[in-house]
GROMACS .gro file of C-alpha atoms in nm:
model
  119
    1MET     CA    1   1.092  -3.445   1.429
    2ASP     CA    2   1.115  -3.069   1.365
    3TYR     CA    3   1.385  -3.126   1.103
    4ILE     CA    4   1.178  -3.388   0.922
    5ASN     CA    5   0.868  -3.167   0.915
    6ALA     CA    6   1.069  -2.868   0.796
    7PHE     CA    7   1.232  -3.079   0.525
    8TRP     CA    8   0.917  -3.233   0.381
    9VAL     CA    9   0.705  -2.916   0.400
   10GLY     CA   10   0.976  -2.695   0.249
   11GLY     CA   11   1.042  -2.960  -0.014
   12LEU     CA   12   0.673  -2.982  -0.097
   13ILE     CA   13   0.649  -2.605  -0.140
   14CYS     CA   14   0.951  -2.608  -0.371
   15ALA     CA   15   0.824  -2.910  -0.565
   16LEU     CA   16   0.484  -2.750  -0.622
   17SER     CA   17   0.656  -2.431  -0.737
   18GLN     CA   18   0.870  -2.630  -0.979
   19ILE     CA   19   0.560  -2.805  -1.114
   20LEU     CA   20   0.403  -2.463  -1.175
   21LEU     CA   21   0.713  -2.359  -1.368
   22ASP     CA   22   0.732  -2.680  -1.572
   23ARG     CA   23   0.363  -2.737  -1.649
   24THR     CA   24   0.244  -2.382  -1.710
   25LYS     CA   25   0.372  -2.085  -1.904
   26LEU     CA   26   0.424  -1.887  -1.583
   27LEU     CA   27   0.758  -1.713  -1.559
   28PRO     CA   28   0.967  -1.748  -1.240
   29GLY     CA   29   0.889  -1.393  -1.130
   30ARG     CA   30   0.517  -1.460  -1.145
   31VAL     CA   31   0.549  -1.780  -0.947
   32MET     CA   32   0.745  -1.586  -0.684
   33VAL     CA   33   0.471  -1.323  -0.667
   34ILE     CA   34   0.207  -1.597  -0.635
   35LEU     CA   35   0.395  -1.748  -0.341
   36VAL     CA   36   0.436  -1.415  -0.160
   37CYS     CA   37   0.070  -1.325  -0.214
   38LEU     CA   38  -0.044  -1.671  -0.106
   39GLY     CA   39   0.160  -1.640   0.213
   40ALA     CA   40   0.005  -1.299   0.281
   41VAL     CA   41  -0.350  -1.424   0.220
   42VAL     CA   42  -0.302  -1.731   0.440
   43SER     CA   43  -0.155  -1.505   0.709
   44PHE     CA   44  -0.449  -1.264   0.679
   45PHE     CA   45  -0.692  -1.543   0.761
   46GLY     CA   46  -0.482  -1.648   1.060
   47LEU     CA   47  -0.385  -1.987   0.920
   48TYR     CA   48  -0.012  -1.927   0.874
   49GLU     CA   49   0.090  -1.933   1.240
   50PRO     CA   50  -0.033  -2.291   1.304
   51PHE     CA   51   0.125  -2.396   0.975
   52ALA     CA   52   0.456  -2.232   1.069
   53GLU     CA   53   0.441  -2.381   1.418
   54TYR     CA   54   0.419  -2.728   1.264
   55ALA     CA   55   0.668  -2.687   0.980
   56LYS     CA   56   0.909  -2.440   1.149
   57GLU     CA   57   1.163  -2.313   0.895
   58GLY     CA   58   1.020  -2.532   0.620
   59ALA     CA   59   0.734  -2.282   0.611
   60ASN     CA   60   0.924  -1.966   0.703
   61VAL     CA   61   1.218  -1.979   0.462
   62PRO     CA   62   1.031  -2.009   0.127
   63LEU     CA   63   0.857  -1.707  -0.019
   64LEU     CA   64   0.536  -1.799   0.160
   65GLY     CA   65   0.712  -1.695   0.479
   66TYR     CA   66   0.803  -1.359   0.329
   67GLY     CA   67   0.437  -1.295   0.251
   68ASN     CA   68   0.357  -1.382   0.612
   69ILE     CA   69   0.620  -1.137   0.738
   70LEU     CA   70   0.480  -0.860   0.520
   71MET     CA   71   0.124  -0.923   0.639
   72LYS     CA   72   0.228  -0.932   1.004
   73GLY     CA   73   0.401  -0.598   0.960
   74VAL     CA   74   0.092  -0.447   0.799
   75LYS     CA   75  -0.135  -0.578   1.076
   76GLU     CA   76   0.090  -0.436   1.348
   77ALA     CA   77   0.128  -0.100   1.175
   78VAL     CA   78  -0.247  -0.066   1.112
   79ASP     CA   79  -0.318  -0.141   1.477
   80LYS     CA   80  -0.060   0.118   1.583
   81ASP     CA   81  -0.087   0.393   1.319
   82GLY     CA   82  -0.423   0.339   1.151
   83PHE     CA   83  -0.467   0.377   0.775
   84ILE     CA   84  -0.109   0.491   0.709
   85GLY     CA   85   0.008   0.155   0.848
   86LEU     CA   86  -0.114  -0.009   0.527
   87PHE     CA   87   0.171   0.161   0.346
   88LYS     CA   88   0.454   0.139   0.595
   89GLY     CA   89   0.401  -0.190   0.780
   90GLY     CA   90   0.526  -0.421   0.507
   91PHE     CA   91   0.836  -0.210   0.452
   92THR     CA   92   0.920  -0.211   0.821
   93ASN     CA   93   0.904  -0.589   0.859
   94GLY     CA   94   1.042  -0.680   0.516
   95ALA     CA   95   1.337  -0.442   0.511
   96VAL     CA   96   1.586  -0.674   0.678
   97GLY     CA   97   1.520  -0.961   0.438
   98CYS     CA   98   1.539  -0.738   0.130
   99SER     CA   99   1.855  -0.569   0.253
  100ALA     CA  100   2.023  -0.902   0.323
  101ALA     CA  101   1.929  -1.033  -0.023
  102LEU     CA  102   2.072  -0.723  -0.191
  103ILE     CA  103   2.393  -0.720   0.013
  104PHE     CA  104   2.465  -1.093  -0.024
  105GLY     CA  105   2.373  -1.085  -0.393
  106TYR     CA  106   2.617  -0.800  -0.448
  107LEU     CA  107   2.891  -0.977  -0.252
  108ALA     CA  108   2.835  -1.294  -0.455
  109SER     CA  109   2.865  -1.093  -0.776
  110LEU     CA  110   3.202  -0.961  -0.659
  111ILE     CA  111   3.333  -1.307  -0.573
  112PHE     CA  112   3.205  -1.506  -0.872
  113ARG     CA  113   3.221  -1.414  -1.238
  114SER     CA  114   2.879  -1.426  -1.395
  115LYS     CA  115   2.849  -1.523  -1.760
  116THR     CA  116   2.578  -1.420  -1.997
  117THR     CA  117   2.422  -1.707  -2.185
  118LYS     CA  118   2.289  -1.668  -2.535
  119ALA     CA  119   1.927  -1.772  -2.571
   0.00000   0.00000   0.00000
């Protein structure tokens, strides 16, 4: 049942994001920022953990999950270091994901030839 819940929740998040892209004039970068911020806000109010417990990786893999990771890092750092934790907590928790994205993106660019399309 975990696979089914992860599939339909992750699919729903992606479908709603695609609807935002198709039906509004929002650019992909803005939709990504909306998802990360929404994940952080939901995490701030303590609603993300029950959601993630139900949907497993269907909730953690999309950008909502990244917002949750950033907010958890900020909460932990503020509890530990006080005010300065606002600035370093998100970096501490989000560094692995960002590093992996950069490294794998670079490796993919070495393997595959990208082509520029004319608009």
